[in-house]
Amino acid sequence: MDEVILEVKELHKYYDLSKENVVRALQGINLQIKKGEFTAIIGPSGSGKSTLMHIMGALDTATKGQVWLDREEISKEKISGLYKIRGRKIGFIFQGYNLIPTLTALENVMLAVEYSGRKNNAKKEATEILTDVGLGKRLNHKPNELSGGEQQRVAVARALVNKPAIILADEPTGELDTQTSMEIITLLKDLNKKENQTFVLVTHNPEIAKTCRRIIKLRDGKIES
Amino acid sequence: MKIIRNIFRRKIRGALTIFGIAIGIFALVVMGSLAEKLNKLVQGGLEYYGTRITVQDAKSGMSFFGGTPLSISKIDEIKKIEGVKNAYASVEMLKEDDISGVSFGVPDSIGGYDPDQMKDDPSAAMLTIATGRDIQKNDIRKAVLGSDMPKKLNAKVGGTIKLKGKDFEVVGVYDKTFSAPDNSISINLPDAQELYLNTLPAAFRSSVKKEDIATSISVLVKDGFDPNEITKQINEKVKDVKALAPDEFKKQIASSVAIFNLIIYAVGLIALIVGSFSIINTMIMSVTERIREIGIKKAIGASNFRILREFVLEAAVMGLLGGLMGLLLGWGTVRIINAITASSGQIIFLTTPRLAIGSVAFSTFLGAFAGLYPAWYASRLNPIQALRSE
């Protein structure tokens, strides 16, 4: 139960906008996420939440420091090789659902299986997981034929389908009304409980943050508490 | 299926791009069919004429028909050369003295041969009888028609045709060869000599003996002898003649055909290159519209190569669809024109399988190539920035 799934050591990220203007987005972040944890990262805009999530999600590289995911040091990888880690070990849920508009719900989820390199049972696995999130009857609908809540469920299914080490959710309820937001959070918490799936939520919604067992507060690129 | 859906996200744009390629391929198929028909004609002619040494009068140009007559007595001199299997005379002339007006391909011709001598000639095996019979030794004023001739002359076996003012009975029709013999009429040698004599200027006529006329002498070489060597010997030992070796003959023809092919294909190619620019344009627009999508794909694990492949494939499919459409249009057009001109006995176009497959394969390749830059650009996008784009 107490296995560390994600560890961040002395993480720094600087953006050189010009010679005199260096933005220090992250300044020495240290953080451990254990398997099965449900964590929220909160903080005002500009606090470095998104930058931290991008680096933990292998979308970006750090200027200094280490990131370990599932006992593998991903901060050693070159940016061009990070796609493998994203495909196999990380699931993303975005604020704007970010589904491919021309693909059906099923195809959107299958795409994640294909990109992970395991093609064998893409259709079966995608169907199962969509049924689990309550979309068994909407498999062949395209995003524009689904409600916001349904689209976000597809995104959840897509993040989940490869059984990643960690799921990173960036403002997952940002575009949903209060009731639908709570439904999505409930869904995530169910998955967390049933599958022991690790979640990290980035949010600035205190209501959402309150439902999480652990809250990490970020301010000016540093962990406040 | 996913690729097709992507292409037709913007239906009109996708269709227009494909149509642009289709026009290019259409031009290539139509022009190519013209070239292929010509090549086939020439190829058939090469097989027909290219298996033997052709001996003509020394003053004659590089012409198959007419030219200055040659004396049949040269045959005996040629036969004395070692390695010569047989040599026989033929009289060949154009059916019409004056060919005016535009005509494609080989003009209609009359050929007079000695049927007994022809039995030895391997090239004669190319000509097989479709209906009726072939020319025989003692035939007088009988004719066998090349396969395109019955339509042109409105004649059939048993009917009568006029050649240089004389009546000939049609006794047979040859099978189609898709080459020069389709437009020729075979008659017996003495008949041809008579017709030829009448075409000569009156003053010249009295000094020529009818039985002595030949326009060319065909020389067949024994197995194991080099035709080029024998050609050299004929040129050295027999006076007033010019012998052309099969190789030389082929070379001359091949170089003039090559230039013609080059011009014809260049026209089609230019049309296609213009079409491929529209693919580049469409793909660049398509990438710009889908930047966010590319970001999503990268975030969920697509490699740069995977993104590159998706876009290149999409461009290749556009090329393929355009190619198929162009082929269909071109092939249809060619068939319609052929059907119209067939009534006058002329087939202008020939769409060969290699042309069809080649042009579709080429447009697919061109599509992929045109998609390379936009795809490369897409594959290099930073996923975070791509995800932020609207």
XYZ file of C-alpha atoms in Angstrom:
615
model
C 0.000 0.000 0.000
C 2.766 2.400 0.805
C 4.690 1.977 -2.414
C 5.844 5.343 -3.796
C 4.572 5.703 -7.342
C 5.804 9.234 -8.090
C 8.662 11.092 -6.517
C 9.905 14.584 -7.288
C 13.283 15.701 -5.924
C 14.595 19.295 -5.900
C 12.693 20.137 -9.073
C 13.402 23.450 -10.774
C 11.949 24.825 -13.977
C 13.081 28.119 -15.462
C 11.884 29.800 -18.612
C 14.386 32.118 -20.285
C 12.106 34.667 -21.875
C 15.128 36.891 -22.525
C 18.586 37.361 -21.020
C 17.353 39.552 -18.190
C 13.950 38.001 -17.798
C 14.055 34.477 -16.415
C 10.814 33.087 -15.015
C 11.394 30.677 -12.156
C 8.198 28.626 -12.447
C 9.255 25.905 -10.024
C 11.844 26.359 -7.318
C 12.940 23.213 -5.542
C 9.830 21.063 -5.377
C 10.023 17.872 -3.287
C 7.040 15.559 -3.348
C 6.019 11.931 -2.985
C 2.811 10.350 -4.228
C 1.999 6.853 -2.991
C 0.075 4.215 -4.832
C -3.682 4.590 -4.403
C -3.508 8.181 -3.191
C -6.063 10.781 -4.294
C -4.241 14.104 -4.187
C -5.180 17.643 -5.153
C -2.646 20.272 -6.107
C -4.061 23.737 -5.571
C -2.762 27.243 -5.859
C -3.467 30.562 -7.542
C -2.768 30.989 -11.236
C 0.931 31.455 -11.871
C 1.822 29.320 -8.877
C 3.376 26.620 -11.071
C 0.595 23.978 -10.879
C 0.427 23.429 -14.614
C 4.199 23.419 -15.029
C 4.511 20.821 -12.279
C 1.826 18.694 -13.850
C 3.449 18.907 -17.267
C 6.764 17.721 -15.890
C 5.194 14.951 -13.790
C 3.200 13.964 -16.882
C 6.313 13.716 -19.055
C 5.034 16.443 -21.354
C 7.939 18.686 -20.454
C 11.410 18.378 -18.977
C 12.815 19.996 -15.840
C 15.703 22.454 -15.721
C 17.095 20.736 -12.632
C 16.071 17.914 -10.323
C 14.699 14.393 -10.623
C 11.330 12.855 -11.351
C 10.797 9.166 -10.626
C 7.704 7.414 -11.906
C 7.004 3.772 -11.141
C 10.665 3.246 -10.114
C 11.966 4.761 -13.334
C 13.762 8.086 -13.528
C 11.881 9.887 -16.264
C 13.881 13.093 -15.854
C 16.775 11.249 -17.516
C 14.825 10.696 -20.725
C 15.194 13.018 -23.677
C 12.032 14.883 -24.613
C 11.742 12.877 -27.849
C 11.556 9.596 -25.899
C 8.980 10.712 -23.337
C 6.018 9.643 -25.482
C 6.581 6.028 -24.429
C 6.194 6.946 -20.770
C 3.096 8.994 -21.513
C 1.554 6.155 -23.467
C 2.197 3.403 -20.923
C 2.391 4.943 -17.467
C 0.373 8.146 -17.470
C -3.263 8.959 -18.063
C -4.376 12.531 -18.709
C -7.734 14.135 -18.114
C -7.966 17.701 -19.376
C -10.253 20.580 -18.658
C -11.605 20.787 -22.215
C -12.136 17.005 -22.552
C -9.739 17.059 -25.515
C -11.320 14.293 -27.490
C -10.629 13.856 -31.198
C -13.775 15.266 -32.826
C -13.836 12.934 -35.825
C -13.584 9.762 -33.769
C -16.356 8.005 -31.873
C -16.184 7.486 -28.101
C -14.925 3.959 -28.683
C -12.288 5.041 -31.212
C -11.066 7.802 -28.925
C -10.409 5.286 -26.175
C -8.939 2.736 -28.594
C -6.497 5.343 -29.836
C -4.836 5.438 -26.417
C -4.450 1.652 -26.500
C -2.915 1.796 -29.965
C -0.452 4.526 -28.997
C 0.631 2.525 -25.959
C 1.828 -0.169 -28.326
C -0.518 -2.944 -27.177
C -2.984 -3.438 -29.955
C -4.319 -6.900 -29.203
C -7.555 -6.265 -27.386
C -8.005 -2.555 -28.008
C -11.657 -2.830 -28.915
C -12.600 -5.195 -26.104
C -10.732 -3.214 -23.463
C -12.110 0.108 -24.660
C -15.667 -1.257 -24.691
C -15.313 -2.622 -21.170
C -13.946 0.560 -19.737
C -16.561 2.750 -21.433
C -19.240 0.453 -20.019
C -17.654 0.831 -16.563
C -17.942 4.628 -16.736
C -21.580 4.316 -17.800
C -21.275 4.871 -21.561
C -21.990 1.329 -22.749
C -24.783 2.628 -24.934
C -22.903 5.607 -26.344
C -19.906 3.787 -27.812
C -20.440 4.895 -31.381
C -21.309 8.505 -30.689
C -18.949 11.269 -31.666
C -17.989 13.952 -29.125
C -20.407 16.507 -30.576
C -23.253 14.048 -29.956
C -22.365 13.714 -26.258
C -23.024 16.047 -23.310
C -20.130 17.696 -21.470
C -20.355 15.158 -18.651
C -20.401 12.268 -21.107
C -17.417 13.658 -22.994
C -15.471 13.904 -19.762
C -16.376 10.285 -18.990
C -14.918 9.292 -22.346
C -11.774 11.206 -21.400
C -11.700 9.364 -18.049
C -12.041 6.045 -19.851
C -9.253 7.021 -22.207
C -6.969 7.927 -19.292
C -7.789 4.671 -17.545
C -7.648 2.175 -20.388
C -3.906 1.469 -20.233
C -4.016 0.977 -16.434
C -1.434 3.731 -15.970
C 0.715 4.169 -12.889
C -0.858 7.560 -12.336
C -3.691 9.667 -13.710
C -3.152 13.402 -13.890
C -6.279 15.512 -14.134
C -5.949 19.203 -15.008
C -9.080 21.074 -13.875
C -11.203 18.059 -14.838
C -14.447 19.790 -13.908
C -13.550 23.270 -15.147
C -16.151 23.273 -17.910
C -18.921 21.384 -16.105
C -21.834 22.543 -13.940
C -21.765 21.797 -10.202
C -23.866 18.650 -10.344
C -21.985 17.107 -13.279
C -18.707 18.122 -11.618
C -19.603 16.169 -8.526
C -20.623 13.170 -10.656
C -17.225 13.139 -12.353
C -15.400 13.497 -9.026
C -17.497 10.661 -7.613
C -16.586 8.546 -10.610
C -12.873 9.260 -10.096
C -13.117 8.467 -6.385
C -14.928 5.194 -7.144
C -12.172 4.199 -9.518
C -9.621 5.190 -6.929
C -11.282 2.960 -4.364
C -12.148 -0.010 -6.586
C -9.032 -0.187 -8.747
C -6.615 1.409 -6.276
C -5.861 3.838 -9.114
C -3.612 6.771 -8.182
C -4.956 10.239 -9.038
C -3.451 13.714 -8.924
C -5.915 16.553 -9.516
C -4.868 20.067 -10.345
C -7.638 22.463 -9.458
C -8.360 25.896 -8.101
C -11.863 24.880 -7.024
C -11.788 24.580 -3.188
C -15.004 22.503 -3.184
C -13.312 19.845 -5.297
C -10.069 20.044 -3.333
C -11.937 19.485 -0.086
C -13.067 16.036 -1.262
C -9.469 14.910 -1.688
C -7.615 13.082 1.045
C -4.434 15.038 0.496
C -4.009 18.627 -0.627
C -0.740 20.155 -1.799
C -0.709 23.960 -1.878
C 1.585 25.661 -4.338
C 2.592 29.322 -4.315
C 5.275 31.065 -6.393
C 6.760 27.793 -7.523
C 7.167 26.390 -4.058
C 5.122 24.002 -1.919
C 3.383 25.983 0.793
C 1.902 23.066 2.670
C -11.692 4.902 -42.722
C -10.253 7.341 -40.184
C -8.074 8.766 -42.933
C -10.986 9.267 -45.292
C -12.946 10.982 -42.511
C -10.024 13.333 -41.915
C -9.703 14.213 -45.585
C -13.390 15.036 -45.848
C -13.637 17.055 -42.630
C -13.706 19.985 -44.981
C -15.669 18.348 -47.726
C -15.246 20.884 -50.499
C -11.583 21.446 -49.797
C -10.838 17.734 -49.732
C -12.792 17.146 -52.909
C -11.116 20.046 -54.727
C -7.650 18.860 -53.773
C -8.394 15.363 -54.953
C -9.887 16.774 -58.117
C -6.691 18.731 -58.758
C -4.674 15.528 -58.645
C -7.317 13.767 -60.718
C -6.881 16.306 -63.513
C -3.146 15.747 -63.484
C -3.552 11.986 -63.652
C -6.230 12.402 -66.294
C -3.734 14.278 -68.471
C -1.053 11.699 -67.757
C -3.343 8.776 -68.624
C -4.624 10.324 -71.848
C -1.198 11.455 -73.021
C 0.339 8.205 -71.840
C -2.249 6.202 -73.757
C -1.228 8.078 -76.866
C 2.412 7.229 -76.220
C 1.623 3.626 -75.391
C -0.282 3.181 -78.628
C 2.628 4.629 -80.548
C 5.089 2.434 -78.675
C 3.015 -0.608 -79.433
C 2.906 0.305 -83.115
C 6.627 0.811 -83.173
C 7.287 -2.298 -81.130
C 5.189 -4.369 -83.498
C 7.013 -2.821 -86.415
C 10.348 -3.604 -84.798
C 9.421 -7.221 -84.369
C 8.163 -7.355 -87.903
C 11.068 -5.605 -89.560
C 13.679 -6.084 -86.915
C 14.349 -9.766 -87.340
C 15.980 -9.407 -90.714
C 18.462 -7.368 -92.656
C 16.753 -4.904 -94.956
C 18.529 -4.079 -98.192
C 17.534 -0.976 -100.091
C 18.867 1.000 -102.996
C 21.876 3.051 -101.977
C 20.156 6.291 -102.964
C 17.093 5.523 -100.950
C 16.440 7.367 -97.724
C 15.424 5.801 -94.445
C 11.997 5.034 -95.835
C 10.031 1.820 -95.746
C 7.772 2.634 -98.610
C 8.671 3.240 -102.215
C 11.972 4.971 -102.552
C 14.121 4.217 -105.505
C 13.570 0.750 -106.921
C 16.195 -1.891 -106.637
C 17.029 -4.621 -109.093
C 15.955 -8.113 -108.141
C 19.205 -9.387 -109.639
C 20.947 -8.231 -106.444
C 19.376 -11.212 -104.693
C 21.777 -13.634 -106.369
C 24.762 -11.582 -105.283
C 23.494 -11.424 -101.711
C 22.826 -15.148 -101.561
C 26.479 -15.835 -102.363
C 27.579 -14.343 -99.026
C 28.259 -16.960 -96.390
C 25.676 -17.107 -93.630
C 22.767 -15.851 -95.724
C 19.898 -18.266 -95.412
C 17.576 -16.652 -97.878
C 16.937 -13.344 -99.568
C 13.753 -12.313 -101.266
C 12.291 -9.260 -102.873
C 9.315 -7.268 -101.774
C 7.591 -4.289 -103.277
C 6.108 -1.924 -100.759
C 4.317 1.307 -101.492
C 1.815 3.668 -99.958
C -1.770 2.937 -100.843
C -2.376 6.560 -101.760
C 0.215 8.417 -103.822
C -0.532 11.554 -101.971
C -1.143 11.462 -98.231
C -2.593 14.766 -97.312
C -4.572 15.600 -94.239
C -3.727 14.698 -90.670
C -3.304 11.033 -90.025
C -2.084 9.353 -86.878
C 0.095 6.315 -86.934
C 1.156 4.300 -89.905
C -0.196 5.261 -93.345
C -1.997 2.580 -95.311
C 0.357 0.598 -97.463
C 0.462 -2.112 -100.102
C 3.019 -4.886 -99.912
C 3.789 -7.380 -102.612
C 5.574 -10.593 -101.594
C 6.295 -13.997 -103.017
C 4.192 -16.249 -100.775
C 6.591 -19.205 -101.171
C 9.537 -17.174 -99.916
C 7.581 -15.789 -97.018
C 7.184 -19.249 -95.521
C 10.805 -19.082 -94.343
C 10.431 -15.688 -92.750
C 9.928 -15.814 -88.978
C 8.272 -12.411 -89.048
C 5.568 -13.791 -91.342
C 4.482 -16.051 -88.488
C 3.164 -12.903 -86.806
C 0.543 -12.572 -89.490
C -2.181 -15.159 -89.158
C -5.377 -15.400 -91.154
C -8.619 -14.418 -89.399
C -11.008 -15.109 -92.273
C -10.537 -16.397 -95.805
C -7.038 -17.427 -96.925
C -3.537 -16.067 -97.479
C -2.013 -15.070 -100.844
C -0.930 -18.070 -102.913
C 1.721 -18.493 -105.594
C -0.454 -18.153 -108.685
C -2.927 -15.555 -107.422
C -3.617 -12.691 -109.788
C -5.364 -9.539 -108.573
C -6.115 -11.041 -105.173
C -5.592 -9.168 -101.886
C -5.445 -10.020 -98.183
C -6.276 -7.147 -95.840
C -4.708 -6.078 -92.570
C -7.237 -6.158 -89.727
C -8.004 -2.434 -89.783
C -8.551 -2.304 -93.526
C -11.991 -3.908 -94.012
C -13.585 -1.072 -92.049
C -11.568 1.623 -93.776
C -12.289 0.301 -97.248
C -15.740 -0.982 -96.448
C -14.709 -4.350 -97.864
C -15.010 -7.994 -96.883
C -13.848 -11.388 -98.103
C -15.302 -11.961 -101.569
C -15.640 -8.244 -102.251
C -13.627 -6.059 -104.573
C -11.306 -3.149 -103.769
C -9.476 -0.674 -105.974
C -5.706 -0.345 -105.643
C -4.055 2.336 -107.776
C -6.982 2.129 -110.157
C -7.019 -1.666 -110.526
C -9.655 -4.029 -109.139
C -8.548 -6.636 -106.608
C -10.604 -9.413 -105.078
C -10.369 -9.659 -101.282
C -9.601 -13.294 -100.407
C -8.695 -12.975 -96.734
C -8.236 -10.798 -93.640
C -5.367 -11.044 -91.158
C -5.705 -11.171 -87.376
C -5.050 -7.987 -85.450
C -1.377 -7.381 -84.610
C -1.754 -3.898 -83.069
C 1.051 -2.735 -85.327
C 1.907 -1.669 -88.850
C 0.564 -4.743 -90.722
C -2.956 -3.879 -89.529
C -2.916 -0.988 -91.995
C -1.475 -2.830 -94.960
C -2.758 -4.856 -97.880
C -0.840 -7.899 -99.070
C -0.836 -8.834 -102.732
C 1.227 -11.112 -104.939
C 4.653 -9.850 -106.032
C 3.928 -9.576 -109.807
C 0.774 -7.541 -109.090
C 2.755 -5.215 -106.863
C 5.477 -4.817 -109.467
C 2.851 -3.795 -112.010
C 1.241 -1.281 -109.674
C 4.639 0.115 -108.764
C 5.688 0.488 -112.387
C 2.587 2.581 -113.061
C 3.569 5.030 -110.342
C 6.921 5.749 -111.974
C 7.293 8.721 -114.345
C 6.507 7.706 -117.933
C 9.973 8.519 -119.214
C 11.533 6.243 -116.617
C 9.038 3.438 -117.117
C 10.374 2.129 -120.431
C 13.882 1.638 -119.050
C 12.734 -0.603 -116.201
C 11.761 -4.237 -116.565
C 8.631 -5.000 -114.562
C 9.857 -8.390 -113.285
C 13.077 -6.822 -112.052
C 11.523 -4.329 -109.602
C 11.908 -4.549 -105.856
C 11.707 -1.766 -103.253
C 13.616 -3.788 -100.724
C 15.244 -7.141 -100.290
C 14.847 -8.971 -97.015
C 17.798 -11.063 -95.974
C 17.451 -13.878 -93.462
C 20.543 -15.023 -91.612
C 21.461 -18.627 -90.802
C 21.569 -19.568 -87.129
C 24.963 -18.934 -85.593
C 25.854 -16.018 -87.870
C 25.974 -12.420 -86.693
C 23.457 -10.270 -88.614
C 25.619 -7.192 -88.083
C 28.627 -8.926 -89.661
C 26.597 -10.032 -92.653
C 25.183 -6.536 -93.070
C 28.740 -5.260 -93.252
C 29.621 -7.825 -95.890
C 26.575 -6.977 -98.025
C 27.512 -3.316 -97.918
C 31.068 -4.170 -98.951
C 30.439 -6.791 -101.637
C 27.168 -5.789 -103.309
C 27.228 -2.564 -105.276
C 24.630 0.220 -105.157
C 22.771 -1.118 -102.152
C 22.469 -0.129 -98.533
C 21.915 -2.876 -95.981
C 20.471 -2.065 -92.567
C 21.120 -4.444 -89.699
C 18.218 -5.162 -87.329
C 20.085 -3.456 -84.462
C 20.726 -0.314 -86.416
C 17.151 -0.197 -87.459
C 15.988 -0.554 -83.894
C 18.343 2.147 -82.681
C 17.097 4.679 -85.187
C 13.492 4.021 -84.310
C 14.095 3.916 -80.577
C 15.735 7.328 -80.419
C 12.941 9.088 -82.261
C 10.298 7.363 -80.159
C 12.111 8.311 -76.959
C 11.878 12.009 -77.754
C 8.209 11.722 -78.561
C 7.540 9.881 -75.302
C 9.460 12.483 -73.359
C 7.369 15.333 -74.711
C 4.102 13.519 -74.139
C 4.869 12.491 -70.570
C 6.285 15.904 -69.700
C 2.925 17.499 -70.461
C 1.130 15.066 -68.140
C 3.758 15.501 -65.444
C 3.446 19.271 -65.343
C -0.288 18.937 -64.766
C 0.415 16.506 -61.940
C 3.013 18.683 -60.249
C 0.541 21.554 -60.183
C -1.926 19.177 -58.527
C 0.606 18.149 -55.911
C 1.034 21.757 -54.814
C -2.619 21.799 -53.885
C -1.965 18.773 -51.675
C 0.835 20.634 -49.885
C -1.463 23.609 -49.415
C -4.354 21.505 -48.130
C -2.162 19.541 -45.771
C -0.618 22.692 -44.296
C -4.096 24.083 -43.659
C -5.181 20.770 -42.259
C -2.240 20.659 -39.848
C -2.877 24.225 -38.689
C -6.497 23.419 -37.961
C -5.588 20.321 -36.043
C -2.737 21.564 -33.874
C -4.721 20.954 -30.692
C -5.561 17.446 -31.830
C -1.908 16.752 -32.488
C -1.219 17.923 -28.936
C -3.842 15.510 -27.565
C -2.412 12.625 -29.543
C 1.069 13.365 -28.297
C -0.152 13.670 -24.719
C -1.743 10.235 -24.836
C 1.373 8.603 -26.187
C 1.761 9.186 -29.947
C 5.385 9.401 -31.041
C 6.630 12.051 -33.468
C 6.978 9.322 -36.077
C 3.410 8.233 -35.530
C 2.109 11.757 -36.146
C 4.330 12.079 -39.209
C 3.022 8.784 -40.521
C -0.616 9.744 -39.991
C -0.299 12.931 -42.013
C 1.860 11.428 -44.747
C -0.649 8.609 -45.072
C -3.489 11.075 -45.312
C -1.708 12.921 -48.122
C -0.912 9.631 -49.846
C -4.567 8.607 -49.702
C -5.496 11.936 -51.289
C -3.020 11.164 -54.040
C -4.428 7.657 -54.380
C -8.039 8.836 -54.592
C -7.087 11.533 -57.086
C -5.125 8.977 -59.055
C -8.011 6.521 -59.212
C -10.426 9.254 -60.190
C -8.058 10.584 -62.857
C -7.488 7.099 -64.186
C -11.204 6.500 -64.440
C -11.765 9.832 -66.202
C -8.812 9.328 -68.530
C -9.665 5.745 -69.326
C -13.284 6.701 -69.993
C -12.266 9.564 -72.277
C -9.840 7.363 -74.173
C -12.488 4.709 -74.667
C -15.010 7.228 -75.933
C -12.546 8.756 -78.410
C -11.430 5.298 -79.534
C -15.040 4.270 -80.070
C -15.619 7.344 -82.204
C -12.474 6.967 -84.305
C -12.805 3.185 -84.562
C -15.521 3.645 -87.166
C -12.884 5.127 -89.447
C -10.553 2.274 -88.623
C -8.184 4.231 -86.379
C -7.457 3.475 -82.750
C -5.495 6.360 -81.297
C -5.123 5.445 -77.630
C -4.031 2.394 -75.742
C -4.302 2.339 -71.943
C -1.936 -0.405 -70.865
C -1.965 -1.967 -67.378
C 1.516 -0.593 -66.722
C 0.307 2.918 -67.531
C -2.770 2.525 -65.316
C -0.900 1.056 -62.354
C 2.063 3.351 -62.894
C 0.045 6.559 -62.858
C -1.960 5.641 -59.742
C 1.205 4.539 -57.946
C 2.895 7.750 -59.004
C 0.106 9.996 -57.755
C 0.065 8.133 -54.436
C 3.794 8.606 -54.096
C 3.518 12.257 -55.096
C 0.771 12.752 -52.505
C 2.933 11.237 -49.789
C 5.861 13.356 -50.882
C 3.760 16.518 -50.892
C 2.521 15.659 -47.399
C 6.020 15.221 -46.051
C 6.721 18.819 -45.085
C 3.349 19.516 -43.410
C 3.592 16.165 -41.635
C 7.103 16.858 -40.457
C 5.972 20.231 -39.127
C 3.056 18.574 -37.309
C 5.253 15.886 -35.795
C 7.624 18.464 -34.318
C 4.973 20.459 -32.469
C 5.473 20.880 -28.754
C 2.596 19.009 -27.064
C 2.008 21.631 -24.361
C 1.809 24.508 -26.811
C -0.276 22.413 -29.149
C -2.739 21.627 -26.376
C -3.132 25.319 -25.570
C -4.004 26.293 -29.130
C -7.626 26.838 -29.979
